[in-house]
mmCIF file of C-alpha atoms in Angstrom:
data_model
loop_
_atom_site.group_PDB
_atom_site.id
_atom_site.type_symbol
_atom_site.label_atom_id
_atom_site.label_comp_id
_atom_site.label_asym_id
_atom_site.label_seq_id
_atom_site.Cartn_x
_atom_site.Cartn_y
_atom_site.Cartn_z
ATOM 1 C CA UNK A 7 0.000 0.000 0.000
ATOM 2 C CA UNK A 8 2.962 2.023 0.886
ATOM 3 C CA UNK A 9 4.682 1.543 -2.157
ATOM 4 C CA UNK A 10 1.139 2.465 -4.187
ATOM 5 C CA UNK A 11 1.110 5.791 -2.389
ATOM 6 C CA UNK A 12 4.449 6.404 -3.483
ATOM 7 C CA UNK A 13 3.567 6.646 -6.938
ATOM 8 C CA UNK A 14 -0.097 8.172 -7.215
ATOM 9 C CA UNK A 15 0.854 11.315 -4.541
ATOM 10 C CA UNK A 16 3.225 13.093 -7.075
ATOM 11 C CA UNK A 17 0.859 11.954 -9.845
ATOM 12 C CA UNK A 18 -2.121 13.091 -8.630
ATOM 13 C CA UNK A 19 0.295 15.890 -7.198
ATOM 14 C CA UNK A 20 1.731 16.803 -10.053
ATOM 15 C CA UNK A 21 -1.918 16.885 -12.336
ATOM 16 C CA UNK A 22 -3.217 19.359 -9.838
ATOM 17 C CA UNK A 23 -0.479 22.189 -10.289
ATOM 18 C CA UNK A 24 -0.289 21.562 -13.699
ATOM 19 C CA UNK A 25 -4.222 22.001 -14.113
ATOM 20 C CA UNK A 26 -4.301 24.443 -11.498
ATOM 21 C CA UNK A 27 -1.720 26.271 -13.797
ATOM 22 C CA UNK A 28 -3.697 26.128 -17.243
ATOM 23 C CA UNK A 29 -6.528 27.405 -15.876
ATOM 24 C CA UNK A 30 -4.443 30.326 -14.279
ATOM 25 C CA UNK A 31 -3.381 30.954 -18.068
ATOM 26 C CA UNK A 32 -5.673 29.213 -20.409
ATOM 27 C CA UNK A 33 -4.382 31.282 -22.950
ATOM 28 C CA UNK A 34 -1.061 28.387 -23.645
ATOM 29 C CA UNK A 35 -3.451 26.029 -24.626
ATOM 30 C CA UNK A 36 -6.488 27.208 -25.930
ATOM 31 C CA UNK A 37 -7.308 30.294 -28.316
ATOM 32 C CA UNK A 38 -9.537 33.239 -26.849
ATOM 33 C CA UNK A 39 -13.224 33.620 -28.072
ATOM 34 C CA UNK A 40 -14.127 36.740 -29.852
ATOM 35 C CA UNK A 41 -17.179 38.072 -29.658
ATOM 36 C CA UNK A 42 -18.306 40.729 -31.863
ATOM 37 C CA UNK A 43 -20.006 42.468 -28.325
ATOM 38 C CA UNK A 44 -19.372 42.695 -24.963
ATOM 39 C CA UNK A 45 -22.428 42.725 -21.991
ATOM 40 C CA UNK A 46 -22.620 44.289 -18.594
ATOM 41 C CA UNK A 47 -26.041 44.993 -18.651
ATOM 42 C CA UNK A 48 -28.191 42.375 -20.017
ATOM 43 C CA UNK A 49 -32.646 43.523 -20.127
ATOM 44 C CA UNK A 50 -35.072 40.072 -19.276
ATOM 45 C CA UNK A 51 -37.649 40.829 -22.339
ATOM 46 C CA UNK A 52 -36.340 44.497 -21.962
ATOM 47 C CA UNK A 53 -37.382 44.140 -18.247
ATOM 48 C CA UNK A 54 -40.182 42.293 -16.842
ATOM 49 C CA UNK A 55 -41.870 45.623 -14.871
ATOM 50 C CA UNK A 56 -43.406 46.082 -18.341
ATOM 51 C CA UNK A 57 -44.567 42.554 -19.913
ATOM 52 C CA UNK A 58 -44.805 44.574 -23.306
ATOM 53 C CA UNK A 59 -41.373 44.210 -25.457
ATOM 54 C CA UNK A 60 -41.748 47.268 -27.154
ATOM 55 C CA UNK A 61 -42.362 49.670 -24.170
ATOM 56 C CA UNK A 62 -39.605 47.187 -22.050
ATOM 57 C CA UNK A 63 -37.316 47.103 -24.312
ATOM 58 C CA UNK A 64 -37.656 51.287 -24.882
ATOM 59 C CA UNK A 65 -36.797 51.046 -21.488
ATOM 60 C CA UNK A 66 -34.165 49.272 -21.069
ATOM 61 C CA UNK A 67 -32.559 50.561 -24.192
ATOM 62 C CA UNK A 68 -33.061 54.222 -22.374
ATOM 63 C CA UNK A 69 -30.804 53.534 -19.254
ATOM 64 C CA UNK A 70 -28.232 51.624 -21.876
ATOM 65 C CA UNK A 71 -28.556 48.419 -21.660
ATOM 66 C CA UNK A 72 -26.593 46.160 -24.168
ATOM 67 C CA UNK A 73 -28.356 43.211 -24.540
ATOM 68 C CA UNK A 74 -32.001 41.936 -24.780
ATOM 69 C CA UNK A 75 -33.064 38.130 -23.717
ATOM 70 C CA UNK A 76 -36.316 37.479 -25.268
ATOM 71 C CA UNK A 77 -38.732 34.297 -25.494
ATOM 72 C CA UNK A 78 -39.862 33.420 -29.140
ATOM 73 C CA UNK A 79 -42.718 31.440 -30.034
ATOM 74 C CA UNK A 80 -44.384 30.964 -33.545
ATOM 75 C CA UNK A 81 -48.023 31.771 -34.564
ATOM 76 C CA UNK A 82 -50.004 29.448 -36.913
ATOM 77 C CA UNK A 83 -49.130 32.253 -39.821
ATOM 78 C CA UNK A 84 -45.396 31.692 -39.285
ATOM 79 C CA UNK A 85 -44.687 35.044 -37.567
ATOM 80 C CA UNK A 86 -42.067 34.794 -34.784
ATOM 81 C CA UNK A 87 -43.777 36.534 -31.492
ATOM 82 C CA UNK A 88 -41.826 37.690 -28.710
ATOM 83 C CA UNK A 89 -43.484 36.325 -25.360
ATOM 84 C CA UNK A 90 -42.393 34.928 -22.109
ATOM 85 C CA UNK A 91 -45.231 32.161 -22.353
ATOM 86 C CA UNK A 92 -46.641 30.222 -25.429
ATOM 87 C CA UNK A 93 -49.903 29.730 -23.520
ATOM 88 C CA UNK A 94 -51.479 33.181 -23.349
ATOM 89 C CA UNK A 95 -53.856 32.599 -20.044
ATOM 90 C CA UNK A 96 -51.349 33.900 -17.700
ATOM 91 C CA UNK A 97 -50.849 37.302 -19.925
ATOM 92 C CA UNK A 98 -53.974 37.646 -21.375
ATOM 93 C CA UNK A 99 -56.775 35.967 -19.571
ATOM 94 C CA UNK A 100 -57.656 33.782 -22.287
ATOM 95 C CA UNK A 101 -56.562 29.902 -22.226
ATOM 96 C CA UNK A 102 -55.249 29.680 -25.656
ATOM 97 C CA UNK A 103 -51.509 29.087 -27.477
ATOM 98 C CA UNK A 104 -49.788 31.684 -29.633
ATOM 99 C CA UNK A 105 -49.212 28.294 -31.967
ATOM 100 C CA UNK A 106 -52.986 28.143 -32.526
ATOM 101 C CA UNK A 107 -53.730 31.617 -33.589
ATOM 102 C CA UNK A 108 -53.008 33.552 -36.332
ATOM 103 C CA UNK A 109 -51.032 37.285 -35.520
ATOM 104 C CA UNK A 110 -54.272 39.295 -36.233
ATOM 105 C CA UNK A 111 -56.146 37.062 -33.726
ATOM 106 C CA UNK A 112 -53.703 37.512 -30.768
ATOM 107 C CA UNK A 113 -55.272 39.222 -28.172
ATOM 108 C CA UNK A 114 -53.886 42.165 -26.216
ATOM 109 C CA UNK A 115 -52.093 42.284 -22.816
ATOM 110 C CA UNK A 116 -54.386 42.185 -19.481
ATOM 111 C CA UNK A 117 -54.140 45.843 -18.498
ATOM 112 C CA UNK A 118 -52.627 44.971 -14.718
ATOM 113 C CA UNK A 119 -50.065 41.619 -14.751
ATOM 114 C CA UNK A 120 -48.533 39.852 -11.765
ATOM 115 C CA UNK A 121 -44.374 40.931 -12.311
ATOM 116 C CA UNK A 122 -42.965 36.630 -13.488
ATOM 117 C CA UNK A 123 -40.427 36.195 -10.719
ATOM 118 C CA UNK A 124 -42.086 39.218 -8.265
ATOM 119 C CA UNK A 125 -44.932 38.075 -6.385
ATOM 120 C CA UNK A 126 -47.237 40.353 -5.299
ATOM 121 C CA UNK A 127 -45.569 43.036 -7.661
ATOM 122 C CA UNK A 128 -47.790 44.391 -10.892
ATOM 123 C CA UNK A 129 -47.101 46.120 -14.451
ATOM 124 C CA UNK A 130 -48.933 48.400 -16.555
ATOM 125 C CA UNK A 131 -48.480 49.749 -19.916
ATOM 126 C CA UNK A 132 -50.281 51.692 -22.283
ATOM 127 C CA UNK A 133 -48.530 49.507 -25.109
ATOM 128 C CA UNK A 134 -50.708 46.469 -24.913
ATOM 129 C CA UNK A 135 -49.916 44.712 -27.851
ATOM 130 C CA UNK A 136 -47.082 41.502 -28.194
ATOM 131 C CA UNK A 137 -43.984 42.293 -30.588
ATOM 132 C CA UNK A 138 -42.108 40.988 -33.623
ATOM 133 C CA UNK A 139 -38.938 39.594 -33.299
ATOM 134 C CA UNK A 140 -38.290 41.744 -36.301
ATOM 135 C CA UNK A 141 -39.652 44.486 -34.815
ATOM 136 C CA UNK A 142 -37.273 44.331 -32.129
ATOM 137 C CA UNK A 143 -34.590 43.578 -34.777
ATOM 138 C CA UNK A 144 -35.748 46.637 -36.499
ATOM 139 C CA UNK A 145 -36.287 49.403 -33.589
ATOM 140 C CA UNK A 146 -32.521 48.268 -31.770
ATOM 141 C CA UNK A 147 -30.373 47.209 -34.673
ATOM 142 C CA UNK A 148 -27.576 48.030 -32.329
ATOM 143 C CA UNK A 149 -28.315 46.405 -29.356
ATOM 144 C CA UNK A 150 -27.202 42.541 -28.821
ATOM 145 C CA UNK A 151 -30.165 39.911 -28.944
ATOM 146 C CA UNK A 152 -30.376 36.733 -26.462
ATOM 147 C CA UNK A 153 -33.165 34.734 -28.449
ATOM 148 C CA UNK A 154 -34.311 31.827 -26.038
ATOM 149 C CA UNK A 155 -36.354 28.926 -27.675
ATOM 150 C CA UNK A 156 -38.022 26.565 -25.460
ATOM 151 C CA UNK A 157 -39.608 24.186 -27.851
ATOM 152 C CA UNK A 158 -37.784 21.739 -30.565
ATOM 153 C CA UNK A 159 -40.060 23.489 -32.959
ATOM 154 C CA UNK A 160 -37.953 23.469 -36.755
ATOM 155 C CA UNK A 161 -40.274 25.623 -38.046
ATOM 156 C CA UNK A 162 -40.038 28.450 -35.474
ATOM 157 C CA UNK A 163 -35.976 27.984 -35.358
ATOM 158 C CA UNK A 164 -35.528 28.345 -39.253
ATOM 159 C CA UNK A 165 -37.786 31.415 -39.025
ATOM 160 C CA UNK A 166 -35.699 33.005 -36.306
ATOM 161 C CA UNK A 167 -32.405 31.764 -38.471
ATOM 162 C CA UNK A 168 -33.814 33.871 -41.595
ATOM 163 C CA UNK A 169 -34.425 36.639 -39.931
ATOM 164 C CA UNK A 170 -31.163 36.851 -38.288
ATOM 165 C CA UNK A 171 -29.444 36.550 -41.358
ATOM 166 C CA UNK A 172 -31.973 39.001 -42.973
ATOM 167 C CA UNK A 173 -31.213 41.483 -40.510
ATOM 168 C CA UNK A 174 -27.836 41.070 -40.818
ATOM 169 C CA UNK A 175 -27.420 40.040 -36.697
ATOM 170 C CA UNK A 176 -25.795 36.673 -36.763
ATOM 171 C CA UNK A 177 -22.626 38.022 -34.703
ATOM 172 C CA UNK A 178 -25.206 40.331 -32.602
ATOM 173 C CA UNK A 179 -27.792 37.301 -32.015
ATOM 174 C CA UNK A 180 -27.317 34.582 -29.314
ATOM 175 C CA UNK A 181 -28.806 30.936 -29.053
ATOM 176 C CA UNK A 182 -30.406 30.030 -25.739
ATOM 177 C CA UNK A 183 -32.053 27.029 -24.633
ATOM 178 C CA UNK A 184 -32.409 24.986 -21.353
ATOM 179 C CA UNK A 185 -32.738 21.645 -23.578
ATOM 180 C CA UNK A 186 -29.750 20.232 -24.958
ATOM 181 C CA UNK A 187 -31.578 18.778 -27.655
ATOM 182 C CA UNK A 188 -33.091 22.078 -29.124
ATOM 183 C CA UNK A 189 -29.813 23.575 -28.768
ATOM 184 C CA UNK A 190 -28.397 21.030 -30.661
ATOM 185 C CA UNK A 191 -31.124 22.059 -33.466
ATOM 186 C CA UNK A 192 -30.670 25.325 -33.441
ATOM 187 C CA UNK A 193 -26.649 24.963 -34.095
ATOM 188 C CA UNK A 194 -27.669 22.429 -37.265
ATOM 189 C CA UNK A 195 -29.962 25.677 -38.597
ATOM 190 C CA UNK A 196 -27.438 28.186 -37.863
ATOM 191 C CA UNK A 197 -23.899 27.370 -36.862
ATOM 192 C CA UNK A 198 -22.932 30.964 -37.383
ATOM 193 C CA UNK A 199 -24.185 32.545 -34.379
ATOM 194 C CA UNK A 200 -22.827 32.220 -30.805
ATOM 195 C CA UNK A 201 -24.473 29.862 -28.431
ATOM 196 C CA UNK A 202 -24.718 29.278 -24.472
ATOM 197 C CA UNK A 203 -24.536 26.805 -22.152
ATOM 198 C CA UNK A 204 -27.438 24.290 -21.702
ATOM 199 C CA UNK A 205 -28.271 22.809 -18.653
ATOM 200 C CA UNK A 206 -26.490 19.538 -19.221
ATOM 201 C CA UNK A 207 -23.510 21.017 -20.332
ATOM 202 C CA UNK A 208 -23.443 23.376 -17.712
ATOM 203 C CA UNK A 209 -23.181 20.383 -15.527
ATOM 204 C CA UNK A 210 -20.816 19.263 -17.722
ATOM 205 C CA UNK A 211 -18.334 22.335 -17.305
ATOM 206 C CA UNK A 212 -18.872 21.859 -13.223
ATOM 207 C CA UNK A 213 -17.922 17.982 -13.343
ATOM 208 C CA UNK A 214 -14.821 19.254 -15.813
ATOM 209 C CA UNK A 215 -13.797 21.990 -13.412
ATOM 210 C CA UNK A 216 -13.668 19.898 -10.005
ATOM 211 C CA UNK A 217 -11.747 17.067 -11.658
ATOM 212 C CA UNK A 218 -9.249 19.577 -13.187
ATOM 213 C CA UNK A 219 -10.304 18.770 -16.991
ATOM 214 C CA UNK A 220 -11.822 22.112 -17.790
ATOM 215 C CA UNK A 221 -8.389 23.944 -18.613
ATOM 216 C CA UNK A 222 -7.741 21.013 -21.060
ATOM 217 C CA UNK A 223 -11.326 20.890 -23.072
ATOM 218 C CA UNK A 224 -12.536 22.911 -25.785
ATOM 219 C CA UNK A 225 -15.782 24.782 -25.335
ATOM 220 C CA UNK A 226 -17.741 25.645 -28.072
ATOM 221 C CA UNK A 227 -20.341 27.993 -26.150
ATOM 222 C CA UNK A 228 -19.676 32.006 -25.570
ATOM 223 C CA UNK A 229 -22.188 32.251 -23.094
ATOM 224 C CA UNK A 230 -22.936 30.856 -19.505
ATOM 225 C CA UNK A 231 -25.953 32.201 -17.746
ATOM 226 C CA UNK A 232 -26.356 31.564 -13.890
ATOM 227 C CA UNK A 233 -29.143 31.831 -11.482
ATOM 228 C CA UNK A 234 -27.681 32.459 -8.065
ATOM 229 C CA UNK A 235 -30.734 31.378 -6.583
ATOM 230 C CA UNK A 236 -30.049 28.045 -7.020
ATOM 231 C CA UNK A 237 -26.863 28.590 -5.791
ATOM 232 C CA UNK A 238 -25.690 29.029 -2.073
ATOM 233 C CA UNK A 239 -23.555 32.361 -2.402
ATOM 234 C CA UNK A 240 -20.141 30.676 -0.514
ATOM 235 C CA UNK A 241 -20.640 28.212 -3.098
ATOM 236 C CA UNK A 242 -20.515 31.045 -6.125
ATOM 237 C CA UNK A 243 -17.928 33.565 -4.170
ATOM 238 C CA UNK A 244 -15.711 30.766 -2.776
ATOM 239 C CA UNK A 245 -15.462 27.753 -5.410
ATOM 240 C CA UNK A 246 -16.462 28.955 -8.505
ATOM 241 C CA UNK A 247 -15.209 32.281 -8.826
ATOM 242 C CA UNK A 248 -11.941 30.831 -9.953
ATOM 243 C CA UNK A 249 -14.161 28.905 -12.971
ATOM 244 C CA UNK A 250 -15.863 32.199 -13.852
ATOM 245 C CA UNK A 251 -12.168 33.872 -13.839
ATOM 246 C CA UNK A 252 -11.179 31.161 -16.393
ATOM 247 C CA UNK A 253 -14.420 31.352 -18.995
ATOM 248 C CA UNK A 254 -13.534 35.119 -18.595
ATOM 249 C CA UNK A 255 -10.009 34.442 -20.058
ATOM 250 C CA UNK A 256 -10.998 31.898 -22.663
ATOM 251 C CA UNK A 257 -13.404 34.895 -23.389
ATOM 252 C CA UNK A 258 -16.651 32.995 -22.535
ATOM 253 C CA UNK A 259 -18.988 35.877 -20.786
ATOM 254 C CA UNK A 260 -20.471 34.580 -17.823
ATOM 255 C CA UNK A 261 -24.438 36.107 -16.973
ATOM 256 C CA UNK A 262 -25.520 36.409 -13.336
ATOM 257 C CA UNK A 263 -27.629 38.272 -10.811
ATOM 258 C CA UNK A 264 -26.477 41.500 -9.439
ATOM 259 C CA UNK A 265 -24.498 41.607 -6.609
ATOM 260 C CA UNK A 266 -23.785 38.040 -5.721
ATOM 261 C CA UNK A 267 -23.045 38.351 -9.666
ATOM 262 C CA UNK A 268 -20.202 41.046 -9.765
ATOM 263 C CA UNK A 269 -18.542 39.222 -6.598
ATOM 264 C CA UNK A 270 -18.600 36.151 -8.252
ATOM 265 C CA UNK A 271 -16.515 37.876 -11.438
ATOM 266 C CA UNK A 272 -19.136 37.249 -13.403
ATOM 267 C CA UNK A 273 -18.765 39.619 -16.950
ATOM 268 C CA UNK A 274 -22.435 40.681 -17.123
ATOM 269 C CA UNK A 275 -25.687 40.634 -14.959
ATOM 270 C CA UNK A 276 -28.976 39.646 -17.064
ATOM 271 C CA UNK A 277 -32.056 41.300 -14.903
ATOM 272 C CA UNK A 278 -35.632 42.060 -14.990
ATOM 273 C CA UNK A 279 -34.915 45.648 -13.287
ATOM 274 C CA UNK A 280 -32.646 47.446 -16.037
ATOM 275 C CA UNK A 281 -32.856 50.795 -13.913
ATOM 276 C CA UNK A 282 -31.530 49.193 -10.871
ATOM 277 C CA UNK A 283 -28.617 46.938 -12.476
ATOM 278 C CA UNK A 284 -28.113 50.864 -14.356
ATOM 279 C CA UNK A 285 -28.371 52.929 -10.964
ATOM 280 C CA UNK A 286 -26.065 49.528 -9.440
ATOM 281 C CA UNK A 287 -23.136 50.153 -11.985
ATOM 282 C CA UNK A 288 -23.066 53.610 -12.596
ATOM 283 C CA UNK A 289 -22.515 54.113 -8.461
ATOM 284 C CA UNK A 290 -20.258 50.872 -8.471
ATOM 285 C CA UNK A 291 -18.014 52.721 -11.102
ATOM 286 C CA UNK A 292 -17.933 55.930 -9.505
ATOM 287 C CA UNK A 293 -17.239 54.109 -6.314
ATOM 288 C CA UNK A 294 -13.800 52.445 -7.819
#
């Protein structure tokens, strides 16, 4: 047993330094990403104070945001809609899918909503009506696009693909999808434009990390996106702020929640409060 030690203690000794070392200075191995943008301040659907895109995503663009997340789903005429929920109930009182309707038949906003993620909080807007993906494409050609699709729905991911490319946003326009699987689809459509992580490869990059692999594996995503609230905050400020540190320096941009968020080193904070992340850094830069 003695003799067994002998050998795997400066083995396993010698892997640890020389992993802890790579991912100290990823840059020997592996090439930096390059994104064609750069977030700090990341809008939920423009915000979710305002369920409306266009009046959220007014907002958020107002107090300079840099990037929009937004849900897609697809009507029954092939028009891409921008909405948190395919079934409407919730947002419009009536128990009926965006799939099932044509655009002319959608109906409007409820005039008072119940804030997604803010209990006992409420919106209103005067703007009452659900937006294009092309409209947003259109009114913010500037501003970076997080398009989330939570169905394996072809149809629906080729239309966001064409308009993309019709818009000319493919470096500007992210992938994002909880399911491996659509993910996977939506890199077959269009390979061009940066993706995030999924949740199984998120756990994937976790198991790679605490066995010392990460600093040795390619990564093909440009994007992780964390919810702290699944997350103790020792556990973000004490073990992984050394793996944010390292997507960071492979030039992966890491997306959490405020303050836990900027701790954490994460590179930008996605929110449904764009004034408050705004008021957050602009007193967090005058304070350094």
């Amino acid at each position: 047993m003695a003799s067994y030690l002998y050998y795997l203690l400066p083995a396993v000794g010698g892997y640890a330094l020389t992993s802890l070392y790579f991912l100290k200075n990823p840059h020997i191995l592996l090439k930096k990403k390059q994104t064609a943008f750069y977030c700090t301040h990341i809008s939920h659907r423009g915000g979710t104070v305002s369920e409306s895109i266009t009046s959220s995503c007014l907002g958020a663009a107002e107090v300079g945001t840099e990037m929009l997340e937004l849900d897609c789903h697809l009507t029954k005429d092939g028009h891409v809609v921008v909405s948190h929920d395919e079934n409407l109930l919730r947002q419009t009182g009536q128990d009926v899918n965006i799939s099932s309707l044509n655009l002319e038949e959608l109906p409007p906003y409820n005039e008072t909503l119940e804030v997604t993620f803010k209990t006992g909080h409420f919106s209103t807007g005067s703007d009452r009506n659900f937006a294009l993906l092309e409209d947003v494409f259109r009114k913010f050609p500037h501003i970076a696009v997080n398009i989330e699709v939570k169905e394996n729905n072809s149809m629906l991911i080729e239309r966001i693909s064409d308009l993309v490319k019709e818009y000319n946003r493919e470096a500007t326009s992210v992938w994002a999808s909880v399911d491996t699987t659509i993910m996977k689809n939506c890199r077959k459509t269009n390979s061009s434009m940066p993706y995030m992580f999924t949740v199984k490869r998120g756990l994937k990059l976790l198991l790679l990390y605490y066995t010392g692999l990460l600093p040795f594996v390619p990564l093909g995503e440009s994007f992780l996106s964390v919810y702290t609230k699944y997350f103790h905050t020792m556990l973000c400020n004490t073990y992984l702020k050394w793996m944010f540190k390292h997507l960071r320096d492979r030039g992966i941009q890491v997306c959490e929640d405020i303050k836990t968020a900027f701790a954490a080193g994460a590179t930008g904070v996605m929110t449904d409060y764009p004034t408050l992340l705004s008021n957050y850094i602009r007193r967090h830069t005058q304070d350094t």
